[in-house]
Tab-separated table of C-alpha atoms and ligand atoms in Angstrom:
chain	number	residue	atom	x	y	z
A	8	MET	CA	-12.719	4.365	39.973
A	9	VAL	CA	-10.181	6.330	38.042
A	10	SER	CA	-9.566	9.086	40.546
A	11	GLY	CA	-5.996	7.965	40.992
A	12	ARG	CA	-5.452	9.134	37.474
A	13	VAL	CA	-7.080	12.533	37.678
A	14	VAL	CA	-6.297	13.643	41.235
A	15	TRP	CA	-2.806	14.993	41.294
A	16	THR	CA	-0.576	14.428	44.255
A	17	GLY	CA	1.983	16.833	45.544
A	18	ARG	CA	4.931	15.012	44.125
A	19	GLN	CA	3.351	15.182	40.681
A	20	ALA	CA	3.406	18.956	40.642
A	21	GLY	CA	6.534	19.104	38.530
A	22	ALA	CA	5.029	16.706	36.045
A	23	GLU	CA	1.803	18.719	35.850
A	24	SER	CA	3.559	21.929	35.023
A	25	LEU	CA	5.463	20.054	32.345
A	26	HIS	CA	2.180	18.888	30.910
A	27	HIS	CA	0.836	22.439	30.609
A	28	MET	CA	3.949	23.584	28.855
A	29	ALA	CA	4.032	20.610	26.565
A	30	GLY	CA	4.688	22.434	23.357
A	31	LEU	CA	7.596	24.377	24.751
A	32	PHE	CA	9.931	21.624	25.624
A	33	ASN	CA	12.191	19.672	23.443
A	34	LEU	CA	13.932	16.526	24.529
A	35	GLY	CA	17.068	18.312	25.647
A	36	LEU	CA	15.201	20.575	28.025
A	37	LEU	CA	13.170	17.666	29.338
A	38	SER	CA	16.384	15.844	29.924
A	39	VAL	CA	17.546	18.633	32.219
A	40	LEU	CA	14.209	18.934	34.006
A	41	MET	CA	13.784	15.254	34.654
A	42	HIS	CA	16.617	15.420	37.144
A	43	LEU	CA	14.260	17.463	39.299
A	44	ALA	CA	11.455	14.901	39.142
A	45	LEU	CA	10.958	12.175	41.676
A	46	PRO	CA	10.731	8.560	40.540
A	47	LEU	CA	7.399	7.586	39.061
A	48	ASP	CA	6.025	4.375	40.479
A	49	PHE	CA	2.759	2.646	39.649
A	50	GLN	CA	0.992	5.641	38.250
A	51	HIS	CA	-0.389	6.560	34.886
A	52	HIS	CA	1.892	8.539	32.627
A	53	ARG	CA	0.626	11.322	30.404
A	54	TYR	CA	2.696	11.930	27.282
A	55	ASN	CA	5.320	14.183	28.860
A	56	GLU	CA	5.604	11.873	31.839
A	57	LEU	CA	6.067	8.943	29.505
A	58	VAL	CA	8.874	10.747	27.722
A	59	LYS	CA	10.445	11.654	31.055
A	60	ALA	CA	10.278	8.064	32.240
A	61	LEU	CA	11.981	6.806	29.084
A	62	LEU	CA	14.644	9.478	29.332
A	63	GLY	CA	15.106	8.453	32.954
A	64	VAL	CA	15.936	4.920	31.878
A	65	GLN	CA	18.366	6.277	29.326
A	66	ARG	CA	19.979	8.401	32.039
A	67	ASP	CA	20.273	5.501	34.474
A	68	CYS	CA	21.447	2.979	31.881
A	69	PRO	CA	23.304	4.995	29.253
A	70	PHE	CA	25.392	2.105	27.964
A	71	ILE	CA	22.547	-0.296	27.278
A	72	SER	CA	19.772	2.008	26.112
A	73	HIS	CA	18.894	4.099	23.098
A	74	LEU	CA	15.764	6.211	22.702
A	75	TYR	CA	14.512	6.806	19.192
A	76	SER	CA	11.327	7.926	17.478
A	77	ILE	CA	9.756	5.999	14.613
A	78	GLY	CA	7.567	8.940	13.595
A	79	ARG	CA	4.805	11.142	14.876
A	80	SER	CA	1.137	10.729	15.619
A	81	ALA	CA	-1.561	12.693	13.804
A	82	GLN	CA	-1.280	15.424	16.461
A	83	GLY	CA	2.501	15.444	16.331
A	84	ARG	CA	3.440	13.376	19.362
A	85	HIS	CA	6.492	11.199	18.897
A	86	LEU	CA	6.172	7.427	18.792
A	87	TYR	CA	9.154	6.758	21.020
A	88	VAL	CA	10.898	3.424	21.184
A	89	LEU	CA	13.328	2.570	23.941
A	90	GLU	CA	15.898	0.052	22.849
A	91	LEU	CA	17.758	-2.050	25.410
A	92	SER	CA	20.792	-4.021	24.285
A	93	ASP	CA	24.496	-4.344	25.046
A	94	ASN	CA	25.245	-2.407	21.856
A	95	PRO	CA	22.276	-0.068	21.515
A	96	GLY	CA	21.717	1.347	18.071
A	97	LEU	CA	23.428	-1.555	16.329
A	98	HIS	CA	22.263	-4.879	15.009
A	99	GLU	CA	24.791	-7.510	16.055
A	100	LEU	CA	24.906	-10.567	13.866
A	101	LEU	CA	23.016	-13.493	15.390
A	102	GLU	CA	21.460	-11.324	18.102
A	103	PRO	CA	17.680	-11.410	17.608
A	104	GLU	CA	15.477	-8.322	17.557
A	105	PHE	CA	12.454	-8.385	19.859
A	106	LYS	CA	9.657	-5.842	20.277
A	107	TYR	CA	6.770	-4.988	22.571
A	108	VAL	CA	4.063	-2.560	21.417
A	109	GLY	CA	1.654	-1.004	23.893
A	110	ASN	CA	-1.384	1.273	23.835
A	111	MET	CA	-2.314	0.752	20.182
A	112	HIS	CA	-5.844	1.499	21.311
A	113	GLY	CA	-5.462	4.756	23.197
A	114	ASN	CA	-7.913	3.804	25.954
A	115	GLU	CA	-6.287	0.400	26.626
A	116	VAL	CA	-3.514	1.583	28.848
A	117	LEU	CA	-2.156	-1.220	30.992
A	118	GLY	CA	0.370	-2.276	28.352
A	119	ARG	CA	1.742	1.269	28.237
A	120	GLU	CA	2.316	1.290	32.002
A	121	LEU	CA	3.715	-2.252	32.091
A	122	LEU	CA	6.203	-1.387	29.374
A	123	ILE	CA	7.420	1.680	31.254
A	124	GLN	CA	7.805	-0.509	34.334
A	125	LEU	CA	9.559	-3.166	32.279
A	126	ALA	CA	12.081	-0.703	30.873
A	127	GLN	CA	12.812	0.628	34.365
A	128	TYR	CA	13.033	-2.884	35.797
A	129	LEU	CA	15.441	-4.125	33.109
A	130	CYS	CA	17.666	-1.102	33.672
A	131	GLU	CA	17.653	-1.410	37.462
A	132	GLU	CA	18.275	-5.136	37.471
A	133	TYR	CA	21.041	-4.799	34.914
A	134	ASN	CA	22.735	-2.250	37.164
A	135	LEU	CA	22.333	-4.682	40.066
A	136	ARG	CA	23.985	-7.369	37.925
A	137	ASN	CA	20.984	-9.675	37.962
A	138	PRO	CA	22.395	-12.590	35.911
A	139	ARG	CA	19.142	-13.411	34.115
A	140	ILE	CA	18.559	-9.807	33.035
A	141	THR	CA	22.208	-9.303	32.111
A	142	HIS	CA	22.106	-12.395	29.915
A	143	LEU	CA	18.863	-11.261	28.285
A	144	ILE	CA	20.183	-7.790	27.473
A	145	HIS	CA	23.522	-9.101	26.236
A	146	GLN	CA	21.882	-11.651	23.954
A	147	THR	CA	18.848	-9.716	22.723
A	148	ARG	CA	18.052	-6.388	21.126
A	149	ILE	CA	14.832	-5.337	22.853
A	150	HIS	CA	12.648	-2.578	21.401
A	151	ILE	CA	9.867	-1.146	23.560
A	152	LEU	CA	7.171	1.103	22.045
A	153	PRO	CA	5.002	1.940	25.079
A	154	SER	CA	2.418	3.896	23.095
A	155	MET	CA	1.495	3.462	19.455
A	156	ASN	CA	-1.470	5.800	19.903
A	157	PRO	CA	-0.393	8.673	22.166
A	158	ASP	CA	-3.180	10.961	20.877
A	159	GLY	CA	-5.917	8.496	21.769
A	160	TYR	CA	-4.358	8.051	25.191
A	161	GLU	CA	-4.639	11.730	26.006
A	162	VAL	CA	-8.339	11.697	25.061
A	163	ALA	CA	-8.976	8.637	27.221
A	164	ALA	CA	-7.000	10.075	30.123
A	165	ASP	CA	-9.234	13.152	30.115
A	166	GLN	CA	-12.371	11.060	30.695
A	167	VAL	CA	-13.720	10.854	34.210
A	168	THR	CA	-15.976	7.808	34.124
A	169	GLU	CA	-15.252	4.197	33.314
A	170	ALA	CA	-18.234	4.113	30.917
A	171	ASN	CA	-16.727	6.907	28.807
A	172	ILE	CA	-13.369	5.217	28.707
A	173	TYR	CA	-14.745	2.013	27.247
A	174	LEU	CA	-14.632	3.474	23.762
A	175	THR	CA	-13.399	7.069	23.986
A	176	GLY	CA	-9.789	7.342	22.931
A	177	ARG	CA	-9.639	3.944	21.261
A	178	ALA	CA	-8.987	5.374	17.801
A	179	ASN	CA	-6.300	7.836	16.773
A	180	ALA	CA	-6.975	11.576	16.531
A	181	ARG	CA	-8.532	11.097	13.091
A	182	GLY	CA	-11.004	8.542	14.407
A	183	VAL	CA	-9.306	5.520	12.855
A	184	ASP	CA	-8.881	2.240	14.723
A	185	LEU	CA	-5.195	1.455	14.194
A	186	ASN	CA	-5.740	-2.297	14.571
A	187	ARG	CA	-8.007	-2.160	11.505
A	188	ASN	CA	-5.666	-0.005	9.463
A	189	PHE	CA	-2.886	-2.331	8.252
A	190	PRO	CA	-2.920	-3.548	4.637
A	191	ASP	CA	-5.120	-6.631	4.311
A	192	LEU	CA	-2.720	-9.266	3.037
A	193	HIS	CA	-5.317	-12.008	3.340
A	194	VAL	CA	-6.749	-10.900	-0.002
A	195	ALA	CA	-3.453	-11.727	-1.684
A	196	LEU	CA	-3.174	-14.862	0.432
A	197	GLN	CA	-6.459	-16.135	-0.991
A	198	LYS	CA	-5.120	-15.661	-4.510
A	199	GLN	CA	-1.697	-17.238	-3.825
A	200	LYS	CA	-2.617	-20.248	-1.776
A	201	ASN	CA	0.879	-21.700	-1.790
A	202	ARG	CA	2.500	-18.620	-0.303
A	203	ASN	CA	1.962	-16.981	3.065
A	204	HIS	CA	5.106	-15.069	3.772
A	205	HIS	CA	6.526	-11.747	2.676
A	206	MET	CA	3.371	-10.778	0.857
A	207	SER	CA	4.018	-7.569	-1.036
A	208	LEU	CA	2.042	-4.413	-0.394
A	209	ALA	CA	-0.183	-2.664	-2.914
A	210	PRO	CA	1.600	0.287	-4.560
A	211	ASN	CA	-0.772	2.752	-2.901
A	212	TRP	CA	-0.664	1.256	0.592
A	213	GLN	CA	0.586	4.499	2.129
A	214	GLU	CA	-2.569	6.321	1.077
A	215	GLN	CA	-4.692	4.157	3.357
A	216	ALA	CA	-2.307	4.089	6.299
A	217	GLU	CA	-2.655	6.488	9.198
A	218	GLN	CA	0.536	8.218	10.284
A	219	GLU	CA	0.924	5.874	13.251
A	220	THR	CA	0.360	2.794	11.067
A	221	TYR	CA	2.753	4.099	8.440
A	222	ALA	CA	5.443	4.662	11.061
A	223	VAL	CA	5.039	1.159	12.441
A	224	ILE	CA	5.121	-0.474	8.999
A	225	ARG	CA	8.325	1.374	8.138
A	226	TRP	CA	9.719	0.278	11.512
A	227	LEU	CA	8.839	-3.353	10.805
A	228	GLN	CA	10.537	-3.077	7.428
A	229	SER	CA	13.673	-1.534	8.927
A	230	TYR	CA	14.469	-4.138	11.583
A	231	ASN	CA	14.532	-7.895	11.201
A	232	PHE	CA	12.201	-8.521	14.141
A	233	VAL	CA	11.826	-12.127	15.234
A	234	LEU	CA	9.226	-12.073	17.993
A	235	SER	CA	6.741	-9.517	19.288
A	236	ALA	CA	3.653	-8.934	21.372
A	237	ASN	CA	1.194	-6.078	21.168
A	238	MET	CA	-0.841	-5.191	24.199
A	239	HIS	CA	-4.517	-4.452	24.614
A	240	GLY	CA	-7.178	-4.463	27.321
A	241	GLY	CA	-10.795	-5.396	27.931
A	242	ALA	CA	-10.127	-9.128	28.407
A	243	VAL	CA	-7.342	-11.316	29.786
A	244	VAL	CA	-6.085	-13.727	27.135
A	245	ALA	CA	-3.148	-14.343	24.797
A	246	ASN	CA	-4.461	-14.203	21.240
A	247	TYR	CA	-2.540	-15.657	18.288
A	248	PRO	CA	-2.913	-15.365	14.489
A	249	PHE	CA	-4.774	-15.357	12.356
A	250	ASP	CA	-7.193	-12.684	13.476
A	251	LYS	CA	-9.006	-12.785	10.164
A	252	ALA	CA	-11.219	-15.715	9.270
A	253	GLN	CA	-10.043	-17.515	6.148
A	254	GLN	CA	-13.446	-18.774	5.085
A	255	PRO	CA	-16.204	-16.647	3.598
A	256	TYR	CA	-18.497	-15.331	6.247
A	257	GLY	CA	-21.774	-17.211	6.319
A	258	ARG	CA	-23.549	-15.462	9.132
A	259	GLY	CA	-22.092	-12.029	9.403
A	260	PRO	CA	-18.616	-10.757	10.079
A	261	TYR	CA	-18.487	-11.906	13.679
A	262	ARG	CA	-19.092	-15.588	13.038
A	263	ALA	CA	-16.421	-17.409	14.973
A	264	THR	CA	-14.161	-19.691	12.969
A	265	THR	CA	-10.678	-20.884	13.755
A	266	SER	CA	-8.151	-19.481	11.295
A	267	VAL	CA	-4.727	-20.925	11.829
A	268	THR	CA	-1.288	-20.300	10.391
A	269	PRO	CA	1.171	-22.979	9.229
A	270	ASP	CA	2.914	-22.230	12.555
A	271	HIS	CA	-0.212	-22.975	14.568
A	272	LYS	CA	1.409	-25.180	17.218
A	273	LEU	CA	4.264	-22.741	17.660
A	274	PHE	CA	1.863	-19.832	18.133
A	275	GLN	CA	-0.155	-21.830	20.649
A	276	LYS	CA	3.010	-22.503	22.584
A	277	LEU	CA	4.062	-18.835	22.487
A	278	ALA	CA	0.621	-17.805	23.769
A	279	LYS	CA	0.836	-20.405	26.550
A	280	VAL	CA	4.274	-19.196	27.544
A	281	TYR	CA	2.655	-15.883	28.375
A	282	SER	CA	-0.558	-17.208	29.907
A	283	TYR	CA	1.155	-19.744	32.163
A	284	SER	CA	3.857	-17.306	33.281
A	285	HIS	CA	1.165	-14.739	34.081
A	286	GLY	CA	-0.370	-14.656	37.525
A	287	TRP	CA	-3.912	-15.590	36.490
A	288	MET	CA	-4.301	-15.499	32.695
A	289	HIS	CA	-3.873	-19.282	32.386
A	290	SER	CA	-6.913	-19.966	34.577
A	291	GLY	CA	-8.941	-18.939	31.542
A	292	ALA	CA	-11.801	-17.521	33.628
A	293	ASN	CA	-11.372	-13.766	33.650
A	294	CYS	CA	-13.617	-10.774	33.004
A	295	GLY	CA	-16.651	-13.030	32.559
A	296	ASP	CA	-15.015	-14.849	29.614
A	297	TYR	CA	-13.613	-18.351	29.493
A	298	PHE	CA	-10.607	-19.122	27.293
A	299	PRO	CA	-9.121	-22.589	27.914
A	300	GLU	CA	-5.564	-22.160	29.219
A	301	GLY	CA	-5.892	-18.407	28.747
A	302	ILE	CA	-5.223	-18.482	24.999
A	303	THR	CA	-7.308	-18.147	21.848
A	304	ASN	CA	-6.971	-18.081	18.123
A	305	GLY	CA	-7.903	-14.571	17.019
A	306	ALA	CA	-10.566	-15.514	14.475
A	307	SER	CA	-12.126	-18.114	16.739
A	308	TRP	CA	-12.800	-15.332	19.226
A	309	TYR	CA	-13.976	-12.865	16.590
A	310	SER	CA	-12.686	-12.171	13.148
A	311	LEU	CA	-11.067	-8.869	12.344
A	312	SER	CA	-9.480	-7.560	9.181
A	313	ARG	CA	-6.380	-5.431	8.738
A	314	GLY	CA	-4.972	-6.161	12.185
A	315	MET	CA	-1.318	-5.776	13.132
A	316	GLN	CA	-0.464	-9.336	14.173
A	317	ASP	CA	-1.595	-10.862	10.871
A	318	PHE	CA	0.393	-8.184	9.058
A	319	ASN	CA	3.536	-9.087	10.996
A	320	TYR	CA	3.219	-12.732	10.004
A	321	LEU	CA	2.299	-12.178	6.371
A	322	HIS	CA	4.681	-9.345	5.503
A	323	THR	CA	7.712	-9.734	7.792
A	324	ASN	CA	9.780	-12.373	9.560
A	325	CYS	CA	8.219	-11.458	12.891
A	326	PHE	CA	5.923	-13.693	14.907
A	327	GLU	CA	3.543	-11.467	16.857
A	328	ILE	CA	0.813	-12.322	19.330
A	329	THR	CA	-1.763	-9.995	20.878
A	330	LEU	CA	-2.014	-9.797	24.658
A	331	GLU	CA	-5.257	-8.741	26.276
A	332	LEU	CA	-4.079	-7.818	29.732
A	333	SER	CA	-6.854	-6.410	31.901
A	334	CYS	CA	-10.618	-6.461	32.254
A	335	LYS	CA	-10.682	-2.707	32.729
A	336	LYS	CA	-9.262	-0.880	29.777
A	337	PHE	CA	-8.064	1.998	31.978
A	338	PRO	CA	-7.439	0.383	35.360
A	339	PRO	CA	-7.091	2.666	38.387
A	340	GLU	CA	-3.612	3.376	39.646
A	341	SER	CA	-4.312	1.306	42.736
A	342	GLU	CA	-4.301	-1.810	40.532
A	343	LEU	CA	-1.071	-1.115	38.665
A	344	GLN	CA	1.242	-2.691	41.207
A	345	ARG	CA	-0.737	-5.946	41.288
A	346	GLU	CA	-0.779	-5.983	37.488
A	347	TRP	CA	2.974	-5.491	37.323
A	348	TYR	CA	3.635	-8.435	39.603
A	349	GLY	CA	1.063	-10.515	37.709
A	350	ASN	CA	2.758	-9.768	34.379
A	351	ARG	CA	6.455	-9.365	35.200
A	352	GLU	CA	7.491	-12.992	34.863
A	353	ALA	CA	5.410	-13.411	31.708
A	354	LEU	CA	6.984	-10.325	30.130
A	355	LEU	CA	10.463	-11.743	30.763
A	356	THR	CA	9.725	-15.351	29.821
A	357	PHE	CA	8.048	-14.334	26.588
A	358	MET	CA	11.111	-12.277	25.601
A	359	GLU	CA	13.322	-15.288	26.272
A	360	GLU	CA	11.312	-17.238	23.692
A	361	VAL	CA	13.138	-15.274	21.002
A	362	HIS	CA	16.078	-17.575	21.779
A	363	LYS	CA	14.441	-20.765	20.557
A	364	GLY	CA	14.395	-22.658	17.293
A	365	ILE	CA	17.320	-22.158	14.942
A	366	LYS	CA	19.541	-19.303	13.914
A	367	GLY	CA	22.672	-18.931	11.868
A	368	MET	CA	24.379	-17.397	8.891
A	369	VAL	CA	23.797	-17.763	5.194
A	370	LEU	CA	27.231	-17.355	3.624
A	371	ASP	CA	28.607	-17.272	0.106
A	372	GLU	CA	31.765	-18.976	-1.158
A	373	ASN	CA	33.887	-16.176	0.361
A	374	ASN	CA	32.150	-16.356	3.731
A	375	ASN	CA	30.271	-13.124	3.122
A	376	GLY	CA	26.730	-12.976	4.433
A	377	ILE	CA	23.924	-13.258	1.885
A	378	SER	CA	20.984	-11.025	2.708
A	379	LYS	CA	17.396	-11.857	1.784
A	380	ALA	CA	18.206	-15.543	1.445
A	381	THR	CA	15.129	-17.672	2.000
A	382	ILE	CA	15.022	-20.173	4.863
A	383	SER	CA	12.358	-22.840	4.346
A	384	VAL	CA	11.341	-25.561	6.770
A	385	PHE	CA	10.030	-28.738	5.160
A	386	GLY	CA	6.383	-29.204	6.080
A	387	ILE	CA	5.792	-25.630	7.296
A	388	ASN	CA	4.674	-23.307	4.551
A	389	HIS	CA	6.119	-20.130	5.990
A	390	ASP	CA	9.599	-18.963	5.068
A	391	VAL	CA	11.806	-16.399	6.746
A	392	THR	CA	14.615	-14.413	5.162
A	393	SER	CA	18.111	-13.496	6.234
A	394	GLY	CA	18.927	-9.977	7.353
A	395	ILE	CA	21.361	-7.470	5.885
A	396	GLY	CA	24.427	-9.228	7.276
A	397	GLY	CA	23.215	-12.695	6.280
A	398	ASP	CA	21.964	-13.835	9.684
A	399	TYR	CA	18.569	-15.436	10.102
A	400	PHE	CA	16.323	-16.590	12.945
A	401	ARG	CA	13.583	-19.185	12.677
A	402	LEU	CA	11.458	-19.979	15.729
A	403	LEU	CA	10.577	-23.676	15.884
A	404	LEU	CA	9.243	-26.152	18.398
A	405	PRO	CA	11.630	-28.916	19.521
A	406	GLY	CA	11.983	-31.655	16.925
A	407	LYS	CA	13.772	-32.706	13.743
A	408	TYR	CA	13.463	-30.548	10.664
A	409	VAL	CA	14.887	-30.312	7.176
A	410	VAL	CA	15.784	-26.688	6.641
A	411	THR	CA	16.702	-25.317	3.221
A	412	ALA	CA	18.467	-22.076	2.390
A	413	SER	CA	18.080	-20.625	-1.077
A	414	ALA	CA	19.188	-17.436	-2.781
A	415	PRO	CA	19.153	-16.267	-6.398
A	416	GLY	CA	22.262	-17.477	-8.233
A	417	TYR	CA	23.080	-20.172	-5.673
A	418	GLN	CA	22.264	-23.821	-5.294
A	419	ASP	CA	19.832	-24.638	-2.541
A	420	GLN	CA	21.305	-26.269	0.514
A	421	ALA	CA	19.274	-28.520	2.824
A	422	ILE	CA	20.332	-29.517	6.316
A	423	LEU	CA	18.717	-31.877	8.800
A	424	VAL	CA	18.427	-30.104	12.131
A	425	ASP	CA	17.656	-31.196	15.682
A	426	VAL	CA	15.959	-28.441	17.649
A	427	GLY	CA	16.120	-28.756	21.417
A	428	THR	CA	14.140	-27.085	24.156
A	429	ASP	CA	16.647	-24.511	25.335
A	430	GLU	CA	19.224	-22.506	23.437
A	431	PRO	CA	18.690	-21.966	19.708
A	432	THR	CA	20.355	-24.482	17.423
A	433	ARG	CA	23.046	-22.872	15.312
A	434	VAL	CA	22.768	-23.801	11.645
A	435	ASP	CA	25.004	-22.068	9.103
A	436	PHE	CA	24.558	-22.424	5.372
A	437	HIS	CA	27.367	-22.151	2.827
A	438	LEU	CA	25.801	-21.590	-0.551
A	439	VAL	CA	27.633	-22.518	-3.743
A	440	PRO	CA	27.092	-20.379	-6.841
A	441	LYS	CA	25.205	-22.222	-9.536
A	442	ALA	CA	27.785	-21.457	-12.209
A	443	VAL	CA	30.693	-23.034	-10.328
A	444	ALA	CA	28.830	-25.700	-8.424
A	445	PRO	CA	30.279	-29.190	-8.690
A	446	SER	CA	28.431	-31.698	-10.831
A	447	THR	CA	25.355	-32.974	-9.118
A	448	THR	CA	24.938	-36.037	-11.329
A	449	GLY	CA	23.351	-38.733	-9.262
A	450	MET	CA	22.539	-36.305	-6.445
A	451	PRO	CA	20.476	-33.757	-8.285
A	452	THR	CA	18.820	-31.776	-5.569
A	453	ILE	CA	21.046	-30.923	-2.656
A	454	SER	CA	24.263	-28.968	-2.578
A	455	LEU	CA	26.313	-29.928	0.419
A	456	PRO	CA	28.496	-27.395	2.139
A	457	PRO	CA	32.195	-27.644	1.351
A	458	VAL	CA	32.922	-27.136	5.041
A	459	THR	CA	30.654	-27.794	7.974
A	460	THR	CA	30.968	-25.045	10.546
A	461	SER	CA	27.705	-25.483	12.352
A	462	ARG	CA	28.392	-25.908	16.037
A	463	ALA	CA	25.032	-27.240	16.991
A	464	PRO	CA	23.887	-30.842	16.857
A	465	LEU	CA	23.051	-31.063	13.206
A	466	ARG	CA	23.971	-33.271	10.309
A	467	ARG	CA	24.442	-32.641	6.690
A	468	VAL	CA	21.907	-34.533	4.669
A	469	GLY	CA	23.704	-37.452	3.046
A	470	PRO	CA	22.782	-40.710	1.409
A	471	GLU	CA	22.502	-42.350	4.805
A	472	SER	CA	19.924	-39.863	5.975
A	473	ALA	CA	16.399	-40.955	6.624
A	474	TRP	CA	15.427	-37.869	4.663
A	475	GLU	CA	17.105	-39.098	1.520
A	476	GLY	CA	13.889	-40.361	-0.045
A	477	PRO	CA	11.770	-37.243	-0.220
A	478	LEU	CA	14.697	-34.936	-0.878
A	479	MET	CA	16.729	-36.847	-3.395
A	480	SER	CA	14.198	-36.785	-6.169
A	481	ARG	CA	13.954	-33.850	-8.550
A	482	LYS	CA	10.229	-34.381	-8.595
A	483	HIS	CA	10.199	-33.390	-4.932
A	484	ARG	CA	12.850	-30.742	-5.097
A	485	ARG	CA	10.569	-28.146	-3.500
A	486	PRO	CA	7.903	-30.497	-2.157
A	487	ARG	CA	6.693	-28.031	0.395
A	488	ARG	CA	5.123	-25.759	-2.145
A	489	ARG	CA	3.361	-28.557	-3.958
A	490	LEU	CA	2.172	-30.608	-1.022
A	491	ARG	CA	1.256	-27.971	1.511
A	492	GLY	CA	-1.307	-25.390	0.614
A	493	HIS	CA	-2.665	-23.077	3.232
B	509	ZN	ZN1	-7.363	-3.166	21.791
């Protein structure tokens, strides 16, 4: 079943010797040696082969790639991220950050291999001037972490039977399941029912985080990620937050109960984008399970605490879903090609979803960006914040929304926005300092921008707006917080 993984072929000889000398090589030496290796196609990659493959992409696409490490595993392996972008290493204003995370459970390996393939594919197609891929790389900063649990992978890869692989290697080297190791922000959520964004962490959160978890949390805090998927195996379904049941458990921890976010419809759509672009996920009948349309709410499948996707939603601006990609957690190499072609379109289409909703700048009176400004959408109790340069991204389904920007020391500004189905709607905010704001007598709640620079189809909210009623009264100045509890 897994012989393709453990029987070495002649052309893998170079890779095998690298594996035995693992501790001796640094990246520079590997970089030299990889020129001697033949291309790796549709085969499993041990740690050194993974590193070689990523370096190979960097070699073939030096101007659009950047390899970096977010930290080390418990056994000292690097958690490498390959970034693909037209200006690698830099955040460009208004260019969204996207991420894929694979192999969080060391024995669930298809995501790891698909992400290596994806990185190679993006590089090759970019070099061939594929217009879709060129556009994607020019407009997006893509971060690919093929393995969040490289230690667990090596344990799983040493197993010789499918039965052993079902659980062996799932956890990290210290025996901890990384998808049960993130701070549980649902506890705070229960206490603060009117808030479900940017929940703060307990002062001692680091003490309970494994090295891999710690590295990922610091990574999430360092980049203003907008959209993400993390990849698992053992089923075929796109799973969206929340993973943790909101209600007290009545009949044990595995009682199924739907636990939805304020962005429920958006998450369902994101999950369907993957399932319907995938070769067979959308059929729903896979691996002996049935998930209508190939999607499921996490908690309605089974509830889990301290998972990564809930953490993304509750602590950061990032919307993450969890992709279960294969019935077999460690599929044989003979299945990798079919899996790649079954997933390729879904991997691309899901990345393109980062370019939906609204984006723009939050600017002060001198047109300087305001970081950490809050962007609120009326009726959806989940805010996002602007990044260091003042740019923000808010995924939304098509429709009309009232969007408010607020920042300490400035008057709030609300704008009525039309969101279409394709490109993101550009909405810039120009905040006026409270101290110098013009008199708001008669119009007490909304500061209008002195100049409208938004290019997209949007209107400033004025007396003629249909939204005047709910927004023009001080009583309803921040109606979202009062009217919408989660
Ligand atoms: Zn998993």
